[in-house]
Tab-separated table of C-alpha atoms (C1' of nucleotides) in Angstrom:
chain	number	residue	atom	x	y	z
A	1	MET	CA	-26.837	8.295	-32.308
A	2	ALA	CA	-24.129	5.996	-33.629
A	3	SER	CA	-22.232	6.358	-30.371
A	4	LEU	CA	-19.142	8.468	-30.869
A	5	PRO	CA	-16.632	6.000	-32.178
A	6	VAL	CA	-13.141	7.121	-31.275
A	7	VAL	CA	-13.817	9.468	-28.424
A	8	ASN	CA	-15.250	7.000	-26.020
A	9	GLN	CA	-12.537	4.414	-25.803
A	10	PRO	CA	-11.726	3.798	-22.175
A	11	PRO	CA	-8.508	5.287	-20.838
A	12	HIS	CA	-5.850	2.923	-19.679
A	13	GLN	CA	-6.046	1.694	-16.157
A	14	CYS	CA	-3.849	3.444	-13.652
A	15	GLY	CA	-5.031	1.579	-10.591
A	16	ALA	CA	-2.752	-1.411	-10.651
A	17	LEU	CA	0.243	0.593	-11.784
A	18	LEU	CA	-0.330	3.076	-9.051
A	19	ASP	CA	-0.421	0.247	-6.607
A	20	HIS	CA	2.724	-1.225	-8.054
A	21	LEU	CA	4.828	1.899	-8.044
A	22	SER	CA	3.613	3.078	-4.714
A	23	ARG	CA	4.441	-0.255	-3.136
A	24	ARG	CA	7.958	-0.043	-4.425
A	25	VAL	CA	8.473	3.426	-3.113
A	26	ARG	CA	6.832	2.676	0.202
A	27	THR	CA	8.831	-0.396	1.102
A	28	ARG	CA	12.076	1.342	0.365
A	29	SER	CA	10.956	4.448	2.161
A	30	GLU	CA	10.441	2.488	5.343
A	31	THR	CA	14.140	1.860	5.454
A	32	VAL	CA	15.248	5.438	5.018
A	33	LEU	CA	12.545	6.871	7.263
A	34	ALA	CA	13.199	4.552	10.175
A	35	PRO	CA	16.362	6.371	11.322
A	36	LEU	CA	14.261	9.528	11.533
A	37	GLY	CA	11.715	7.794	13.714
A	38	LEU	CA	9.087	8.077	11.024
A	39	ARG	CA	7.032	5.630	9.054
A	40	PRO	CA	5.379	6.142	5.685
A	41	ARG	CA	2.063	7.059	7.251
A	42	HIS	CA	3.736	9.786	9.280
A	43	LEU	CA	5.367	11.210	6.208
A	44	LEU	CA	2.065	11.157	4.416
A	45	THR	CA	0.336	12.932	7.257
A	46	LEU	CA	2.974	15.612	7.553
A	47	THR	CA	2.932	16.136	3.813
A	48	VAL	CA	-0.813	16.527	3.730
A	49	LEU	CA	-0.685	18.960	6.614
A	50	ARG	CA	1.856	21.090	4.847
A	51	ASP	CA	0.219	20.988	1.446
A	52	HIS	CA	-3.396	21.275	2.494
A	53	GLY	CA	-2.903	23.438	5.522
A	54	SER	CA	-4.101	22.771	9.033
A	55	SER	CA	-7.359	20.971	9.479
A	56	THR	CA	-9.753	19.352	11.839
A	57	GLN	CA	-9.079	15.782	12.816
A	58	GLN	CA	-12.236	14.595	11.172
A	59	ALA	CA	-11.370	16.374	7.978
A	60	LEU	CA	-7.841	15.059	8.115
A	61	ALA	CA	-9.077	11.523	8.589
A	62	ALA	CA	-11.325	11.942	5.569
A	63	THR	CA	-8.485	13.311	3.497
A	64	LEU	CA	-6.133	10.526	4.460
A	65	GLY	CA	-8.881	8.014	4.050
A	66	ILE	CA	-8.249	6.392	7.388
A	67	ASP	CA	-10.457	5.775	10.335
A	68	SER	CA	-10.570	8.671	12.767
A	69	THR	CA	-9.836	6.426	15.721
A	70	ASN	CA	-6.655	5.318	14.013
A	71	LEU	CA	-5.734	8.876	13.260
A	72	VAL	CA	-5.664	9.613	16.955
A	73	GLY	CA	-2.777	7.261	17.533
A	74	LEU	CA	-0.984	8.571	14.517
A	75	LEU	CA	-1.274	12.127	15.738
A	76	ASN	CA	-0.205	11.059	19.205
A	77	ASP	CA	3.040	9.799	17.702
A	78	LEU	CA	3.613	13.026	15.864
A	79	GLU	CA	2.659	15.224	18.774
A	80	ALA	CA	4.940	13.296	21.112
A	81	ASP	CA	7.812	14.293	18.866
A	82	ASN	CA	6.501	17.821	18.700
A	83	LEU	CA	6.012	17.623	14.944
A	84	ILE	CA	2.400	18.659	15.065
A	85	GLU	CA	0.245	20.603	17.438
A	86	ARG	CA	-3.354	20.172	18.460
A	87	ARG	CA	-5.179	23.352	19.323
A	88	ARG	CA	-8.774	23.564	20.362
A	89	SER	CA	-10.803	25.390	17.793
A	90	PRO	CA	-11.953	28.788	19.114
A	91	GLU	CA	-15.283	28.508	17.330
A	92	ASP	CA	-16.074	25.045	18.505
A	93	ARG	CA	-14.081	23.938	21.443
A	94	ARG	CA	-14.901	20.310	20.843
A	95	ARG	CA	-12.719	20.324	17.790
A	96	HIS	CA	-9.011	19.980	17.561
A	97	VAL	CA	-7.239	21.830	14.824
A	98	VAL	CA	-4.079	20.085	13.771
A	99	ASP	CA	-1.065	22.138	12.764
A	100	LEU	CA	2.378	21.439	11.524
A	101	THR	CA	4.975	22.859	13.921
A	102	ASP	CA	8.261	24.402	12.854
A	103	VAL	CA	9.986	21.304	14.111
A	104	GLY	CA	7.601	19.253	12.038
A	105	ALA	CA	8.286	21.259	8.911
A	106	LYS	CA	12.003	20.822	9.385
A	107	LYS	CA	11.636	17.126	10.018
A	108	LEU	CA	9.517	16.847	6.925
A	109	ALA	CA	12.178	18.577	4.874
A	110	LYS	CA	14.782	16.235	6.265
A	111	ALA	CA	12.602	13.240	5.503
A	112	GLU	CA	12.107	14.399	1.952
A	113	LEU	CA	15.812	14.730	1.543
A	114	ALA	CA	16.148	11.120	2.573
A	115	MET	CA	13.313	10.163	0.276
A	116	ALA	CA	15.038	11.738	-2.681
A	117	ALA	CA	17.453	8.832	-2.809
A	118	VAL	CA	14.576	6.384	-2.807
A	119	GLU	CA	12.815	8.177	-5.606
A	120	ASP	CA	15.974	8.391	-7.627
A	121	GLU	CA	16.006	4.654	-7.522
A	122	ALA	CA	12.314	3.911	-7.909
A	123	LEU	CA	11.765	6.498	-10.618
A	124	ALA	CA	15.056	5.938	-12.370
A	125	ALA	CA	13.255	5.282	-15.624
A	126	LEU	CA	11.864	8.783	-15.671
A	127	THR	CA	13.678	11.936	-16.637
A	128	LEU	CA	13.695	14.774	-14.169
A	129	GLU	CA	11.158	16.531	-16.299
A	130	GLN	CA	8.898	13.517	-16.259
A	131	ARG	CA	9.209	13.273	-12.510
A	132	GLU	CA	8.019	16.834	-12.227
A	133	GLN	CA	5.174	16.005	-14.533
A	134	LEU	CA	4.257	13.028	-12.428
A	135	TYR	CA	4.439	15.166	-9.337
A	136	SER	CA	2.057	17.751	-10.648
A	137	LEU	CA	-0.396	15.152	-11.852
A	138	LEU	CA	-0.389	13.477	-8.470
A	139	GLN	CA	-0.680	16.813	-6.765
A	140	GLN	CA	-3.612	17.755	-8.888
A	141	ALA	CA	-5.328	14.433	-8.421
A	142	THR	CA	-4.967	14.457	-4.665
A	143	ALA	CA	-5.773	18.116	-4.239
A	144	THR	CA	-9.462	17.584	-4.736
A	145	THR	CA	-10.042	15.921	-1.488
A	146	ASP	CA	-13.034	14.635	0.340
A	147	ILE	CA	-12.143	17.326	2.765
A	148	ALA	CA	-12.831	19.976	0.167
A	149	ALA	CA	-16.448	19.011	-0.025
A	150	CYS	CA	-16.642	18.381	3.656
A	151	VAL	CA	-14.865	21.292	5.200
A	152	GLY	CA	-15.551	23.729	2.414
A	153	ALA	CA	-19.218	23.239	2.986
A	154	GLU	CA	-19.369	24.400	6.534
A	155	ASP	CA	-16.034	25.682	7.773
A	156	GLU	CA	-14.149	27.817	5.312
A	157	SER	CA	-12.620	29.971	8.011
A	158	VAL	CA	-9.102	28.873	7.132
A	159	PRO	CA	-8.741	28.483	3.379
A	160	PRO	CA	-6.382	25.593	2.733
A	161	VAL	CA	-3.035	26.503	1.334
A	162	MET	CA	-2.840	23.894	-1.443
A	163	TYR	CA	0.293	23.520	-3.486
A	164	ARG	CA	3.411	24.860	-1.912
B	1	MET	CA	32.644	25.708	-4.092
B	2	ALA	CA	29.501	27.815	-4.032
B	3	SER	CA	27.399	24.726	-4.748
B	4	LEU	CA	25.537	25.032	-8.009
B	5	PRO	CA	22.653	27.305	-7.197
B	6	VAL	CA	19.741	26.770	-9.525
B	7	VAL	CA	20.467	23.573	-11.366
B	8	ASN	CA	20.562	21.281	-8.433
B	9	GLN	CA	17.297	22.048	-6.772
B	10	PRO	CA	15.638	18.820	-5.798
B	11	PRO	CA	12.564	17.744	-7.724
B	12	HIS	CA	9.343	17.634	-5.828
B	13	GLN	CA	8.639	14.562	-3.804
B	14	CYS	CA	6.298	12.062	-5.339
B	15	GLY	CA	6.537	9.457	-2.614
B	16	ALA	CA	3.893	10.677	-0.240
B	17	LEU	CA	1.544	11.676	-3.023
B	18	LEU	CA	1.885	8.290	-4.623
B	19	ASP	CA	1.072	6.746	-1.319
B	20	HIS	CA	-1.901	9.022	-0.911
B	21	LEU	CA	-3.467	8.505	-4.299
B	22	SER	CA	-2.782	4.823	-4.389
B	23	ARG	CA	-4.405	4.322	-1.018
B	24	ARG	CA	-7.522	6.046	-2.239
B	25	VAL	CA	-7.742	3.963	-5.333
B	26	ARG	CA	-6.921	0.766	-3.511
B	27	THR	CA	-9.511	1.045	-0.777
B	28	ARG	CA	-12.246	1.772	-3.260
B	29	SER	CA	-11.035	-0.941	-5.562
B	30	GLU	CA	-11.465	-3.523	-2.843
B	31	THR	CA	-15.175	-2.869	-2.970
B	32	VAL	CA	-15.608	-3.249	-6.692
B	33	LEU	CA	-13.227	-6.189	-6.988
B	34	ALA	CA	-14.796	-8.231	-4.228
B	35	PRO	CA	-17.810	-9.320	-6.310
B	36	LEU	CA	-15.343	-10.691	-8.845
B	37	GLY	CA	-13.566	-12.694	-6.192
B	38	LEU	CA	-10.437	-10.617	-6.562
B	39	ARG	CA	-8.426	-8.410	-4.283
B	40	PRO	CA	-6.102	-5.588	-5.257
B	41	ARG	CA	-3.056	-7.844	-5.098
B	42	HIS	CA	-4.667	-10.244	-7.531
B	43	LEU	CA	-5.417	-7.453	-9.938
B	44	LEU	CA	-1.857	-6.236	-9.661
B	45	THR	CA	-0.488	-9.699	-10.331
B	46	LEU	CA	-2.707	-10.291	-13.332
B	47	THR	CA	-1.829	-6.895	-14.712
B	48	VAL	CA	1.875	-7.502	-14.360
B	49	LEU	CA	1.533	-10.882	-16.008
B	50	ARG	CA	-0.263	-9.387	-18.950
B	51	ASP	CA	1.993	-6.388	-19.355
B	52	HIS	CA	5.332	-8.023	-18.659
B	53	GLY	CA	4.569	-11.421	-20.087
B	54	SER	CA	4.942	-14.759	-18.371
B	55	SER	CA	7.736	-15.194	-15.902
B	56	THR	CA	9.329	-17.360	-13.317
B	57	GLN	CA	7.939	-17.194	-9.832
B	58	GLN	CA	11.153	-15.805	-8.486
B	59	ALA	CA	11.211	-13.130	-11.119
B	60	LEU	CA	7.587	-12.351	-10.531
B	61	ALA	CA	8.159	-12.018	-6.817
B	62	ALA	CA	10.991	-9.620	-7.502
B	63	THR	CA	8.856	-7.581	-9.861
B	64	LEU	CA	5.975	-7.378	-7.441
B	65	GLY	CA	8.344	-6.713	-4.594
B	66	ILE	CA	6.817	-9.353	-2.394
B	67	ASP	CA	8.281	-12.332	-0.676
B	68	SER	CA	8.358	-15.447	-2.821
B	69	THR	CA	6.739	-17.514	-0.102
B	70	ASN	CA	3.829	-15.123	-0.083
B	71	LEU	CA	3.591	-15.231	-3.824
B	72	VAL	CA	2.880	-18.946	-3.649
B	73	GLY	CA	-0.376	-18.388	-1.840
B	74	LEU	CA	-1.317	-15.613	-4.160
B	75	LEU	CA	-0.751	-17.791	-7.190
B	76	ASN	CA	-2.646	-20.622	-5.552
B	77	ASP	CA	-5.654	-18.362	-5.358
B	78	LEU	CA	-5.366	-17.409	-8.988
B	79	GLU	CA	-4.702	-20.920	-10.178
B	80	ALA	CA	-7.671	-22.263	-8.248
B	81	ASP	CA	-9.855	-19.957	-10.308
B	82	ASN	CA	-8.023	-20.964	-13.441
B	83	LEU	CA	-6.831	-17.423	-14.051
B	84	ILE	CA	-3.182	-18.373	-14.293
B	85	GLU	CA	-1.290	-21.492	-15.124
B	86	ARG	CA	1.931	-22.894	-13.745
B	87	ARG	CA	4.026	-24.879	-16.176
B	88	ARG	CA	7.311	-26.465	-15.392
B	89	SER	CA	10.071	-24.837	-17.337
B	90	PRO	CA	11.437	-27.185	-20.007
B	91	GLU	CA	14.972	-25.910	-19.518
B	92	ASP	CA	14.986	-26.193	-15.787
B	93	ARG	CA	12.290	-28.366	-14.404
B	94	ARG	CA	12.676	-26.944	-10.938
B	95	ARG	CA	11.140	-23.739	-12.148
B	96	HIS	CA	7.541	-22.833	-12.635
B	97	VAL	CA	6.669	-20.497	-15.431
B	98	VAL	CA	3.549	-18.521	-14.673
B	99	ASP	CA	1.158	-17.656	-17.459
B	100	LEU	CA	-2.058	-15.763	-17.786
B	101	THR	CA	-4.817	-18.023	-19.075
B	102	ASP	CA	-7.559	-16.916	-21.443
B	103	VAL	CA	-9.959	-17.002	-18.554
B	104	GLY	CA	-7.521	-14.838	-16.615
B	105	ALA	CA	-7.261	-12.320	-19.415
B	106	LYS	CA	-11.024	-12.061	-19.620
B	107	LYS	CA	-11.351	-11.711	-15.889
B	108	LEU	CA	-8.737	-9.023	-15.946
B	109	ALA	CA	-10.627	-7.145	-18.603
B	110	LYS	CA	-13.774	-7.409	-16.564
B	111	ALA	CA	-11.969	-6.218	-13.470
B	112	GLU	CA	-10.599	-3.234	-15.320
B	113	LEU	CA	-14.042	-2.358	-16.463
B	114	ALA	CA	-15.136	-2.312	-12.845
B	115	MET	CA	-12.071	-0.302	-11.925
B	116	ALA	CA	-12.915	2.353	-14.454
B	117	ALA	CA	-15.650	3.635	-12.215
B	118	VAL	CA	-13.243	3.832	-9.305
B	119	GLU	CA	-10.713	5.732	-11.321
B	120	ASP	CA	-13.324	8.087	-12.645
B	121	GLU	CA	-13.956	8.994	-9.065
B	122	ALA	CA	-10.425	9.001	-7.714
B	123	LEU	CA	-8.963	10.798	-10.690
B	124	ALA	CA	-11.861	13.111	-11.234
B	125	ALA	CA	-9.573	16.107	-11.001
B	126	LEU	CA	-7.670	15.013	-14.066
B	127	THR	CA	-8.732	15.383	-17.658
B	128	LEU	CA	-8.806	12.271	-19.787
B	129	GLU	CA	-5.645	13.434	-21.422
B	130	GLN	CA	-3.958	13.841	-18.100
B	131	ARG	CA	-5.035	10.396	-17.053
B	132	GLU	CA	-3.400	8.996	-20.139
B	133	GLN	CA	-0.302	10.973	-19.308
B	134	LEU	CA	-0.312	9.608	-15.795
B	135	TYR	CA	-0.780	6.137	-17.155
B	136	SER	CA	2.195	6.331	-19.450
B	137	LEU	CA	4.409	7.782	-16.750
B	138	LEU	CA	3.460	4.998	-14.375
B	139	GLN	CA	3.908	2.451	-17.090
B	140	GLN	CA	7.322	3.758	-17.901
B	141	ALA	CA	8.371	3.926	-14.290
B	142	THR	CA	7.280	0.392	-13.510
B	143	ALA	CA	8.507	-1.093	-16.768
B	144	THR	CA	12.101	-1.082	-15.664
B	145	THR	CA	11.731	-3.816	-13.222
B	146	ASP	CA	14.060	-5.749	-11.055
B	147	ILE	CA	12.981	-8.604	-13.212
B	148	ALA	CA	14.493	-6.998	-16.259
B	149	ALA	CA	17.953	-7.239	-14.811
B	150	CYS	CA	17.266	-10.602	-13.331
B	151	VAL	CA	15.507	-12.511	-16.063
B	152	GLY	CA	16.969	-10.603	-18.934
B	153	ALA	CA	20.399	-11.614	-17.770
B	154	GLU	CA	19.979	-15.314	-18.068
B	155	ASP	CA	16.639	-16.294	-19.526
B	156	GLU	CA	15.595	-14.244	-22.505
B	157	SER	CA	13.829	-17.130	-24.190
B	158	VAL	CA	10.471	-15.393	-24.031
B	159	PRO	CA	10.868	-11.693	-24.640
B	160	PRO	CA	8.417	-9.876	-22.400
B	161	VAL	CA	5.554	-8.203	-24.145
B	162	MET	CA	5.711	-4.868	-22.367
B	163	TYR	CA	3.087	-2.234	-23.013
B	164	ARG	CA	-0.083	-3.444	-24.567
C	1	DG	C1'	27.264	-41.133	-8.728
C	2	DT	C1'	27.264	-38.705	-4.831
C	3	DA	C1'	27.088	-34.180	-2.709
C	4	DA	C1'	25.768	-29.605	-2.758
C	5	DG	C1'	23.039	-26.006	-4.427
C	6	DT	C1'	18.497	-24.195	-6.253
C	7	DC	C1'	13.247	-23.550	-7.015
C	8	DA	C1'	8.904	-24.042	-5.378
C	9	DT	C1'	6.110	-25.227	-1.594
C	10	DT	C1'	4.283	-25.582	3.096
C	11	DT	C1'	3.982	-24.332	7.821
C	12	DG	C1'	4.475	-21.396	11.527
C	13	DC	C1'	5.587	-17.158	13.697
C	14	DG	C1'	5.725	-12.246	14.375
C	15	DT	C1'	4.546	-7.476	13.319
C	16	DA	C1'	2.097	-3.579	11.199
C	17	DG	C1'	-1.917	-1.514	9.182
C	18	DG	C1'	-6.284	-0.579	9.774
C	19	DG	C1'	-11.512	-1.180	10.227
C	20	DC	C1'	-15.198	-1.340	13.735
C	21	DA	C1'	-17.703	-0.809	18.058
C	22	DA	C1'	-18.366	0.627	22.712
C	23	DA	C1'	-17.732	3.717	26.368
C	24	DC	C1'	-16.260	8.240	28.033
C	25	DC	C1'	-15.537	13.347	28.460
C	26	DA	C1'	-16.070	18.015	26.856
C	27	DT	C1'	-18.792	20.896	24.447
C	28	DT	C1'	-22.458	22.672	21.565
C	29	DT	C1'	-27.185	22.936	20.089
C	30	DA	C1'	-32.078	22.231	20.370
D	1	DT	C1'	-32.162	19.874	30.597
D	2	DA	C1'	-31.653	16.575	26.754
D	3	DA	C1'	-29.647	15.268	22.544
D	4	DA	C1'	-26.039	15.483	19.297
D	5	DT	C1'	-21.090	16.009	18.062
D	6	DG	C1'	-15.687	15.811	18.203
D	7	DG	C1'	-12.071	13.634	20.149
D	8	DT	C1'	-10.039	9.889	22.881
D	9	DT	C1'	-9.242	5.298	24.651
D	10	DT	C1'	-9.662	0.420	24.677
D	11	DG	C1'	-10.359	-3.897	22.764
D	12	DC	C1'	-11.223	-7.100	19.051
D	13	DC	C1'	-10.648	-8.579	14.561
D	14	DC	C1'	-8.760	-9.486	9.944
D	15	DT	C1'	-5.401	-8.859	6.304
D	16	DA	C1'	-0.792	-8.076	4.411
D	17	DC	C1'	3.572	-9.327	4.615
D	18	DG	C1'	8.296	-10.477	5.993
D	19	DC	C1'	11.228	-14.162	7.850
D	20	DA	C1'	12.809	-18.852	9.004
D	21	DA	C1'	12.884	-23.716	8.704
D	22	DA	C1'	11.795	-28.075	6.557
D	23	DT	C1'	10.609	-30.868	2.439
D	24	DG	C1'	10.623	-32.678	-2.360
D	25	DA	C1'	12.064	-32.232	-7.002
D	26	DC	C1'	15.576	-31.179	-9.816
D	27	DT	C1'	20.261	-29.542	-11.505
D	28	DT	C1'	25.099	-28.929	-11.300
D	29	DA	C1'	29.719	-29.595	-9.577
D	30	DC	C1'	33.016	-32.733	-8.172
DNA sequence: GTAAGTCATTTGCGTAGGGCAAACCATTTA
DNA sequence: TAAATGGTTTGCCCTACGCAAATGACTTAC
């Protein structure tokens, strides 16, 4: 009962560093995304839609961690540019299912191309291999989403795509 | 001119994922930091001060990537609680050198303890080992700071501590 | 020694992000 | 038919944050 000595030492704190790095990337990204008519939140939304597959607005709001009333405006932006599509769910016509359009996918690709320059700068201290490592860790950490519990529990009709 | 086929494929994009994960951690962290009288930005500042060592306000602003006028208010908060200390630089008395106080270090430790719970939740999908990996990648990525070029160039009197 | 530049500070302004609540419509469920 | 739910709109609020201008203290160049 002598409380496992070595095993239990707390892991280092990622929170602040995450904040730090993400701030750096985000501020720079604003600059390169602006010409495309996008802002960081749009990029995030498009990315989530591609990586997690289409989803209900509620579920999407939960995944993104933003208020659903704010999501509406966000989606309005994206829909106005034809980057996403809202369909009424056949099973429950109250719901909107949000989908990435072809235009949206292309725009996303273009945005990521622009972002590459930003990341080259912000992640300059990492080797390419390390960047990949970082990517997969982030991917893995964000994959388990509130949505998984939420949607998976009652609406598994469209299994999310995950990873690309 | 057939453009190198395999070698040059772009690495995956971390930007959006960073944004995503950091938002999750940040929003939750607000809750657990509030009782300590801190907000995420304070935690970030204290962390940077500990990990990078004391620095000029200008340098600190550059590192944090925030406007120096905004930093003033932030430091006022921290100084009011005696968590940091502003000393006039002996070499150039126009400058303030910002230092973490003992109280600040303790508060930081306490804050990190509170953050552990948040990270346990937000990074639940990662093993402890992976969290350490993530930590060191983030540490490495943020270590090369604008400050390094800036301060290192002309004021190396106090070599930054880096890593703990 | 005077003038010009620099650092920190304060104040004020503007914008964006984003939570929250209320009211509304369409639709489903009890 | 009544109650609950998903999405939408509007309106209010607070926080974060950049930018600009003015001030005082100090340093450096002439």
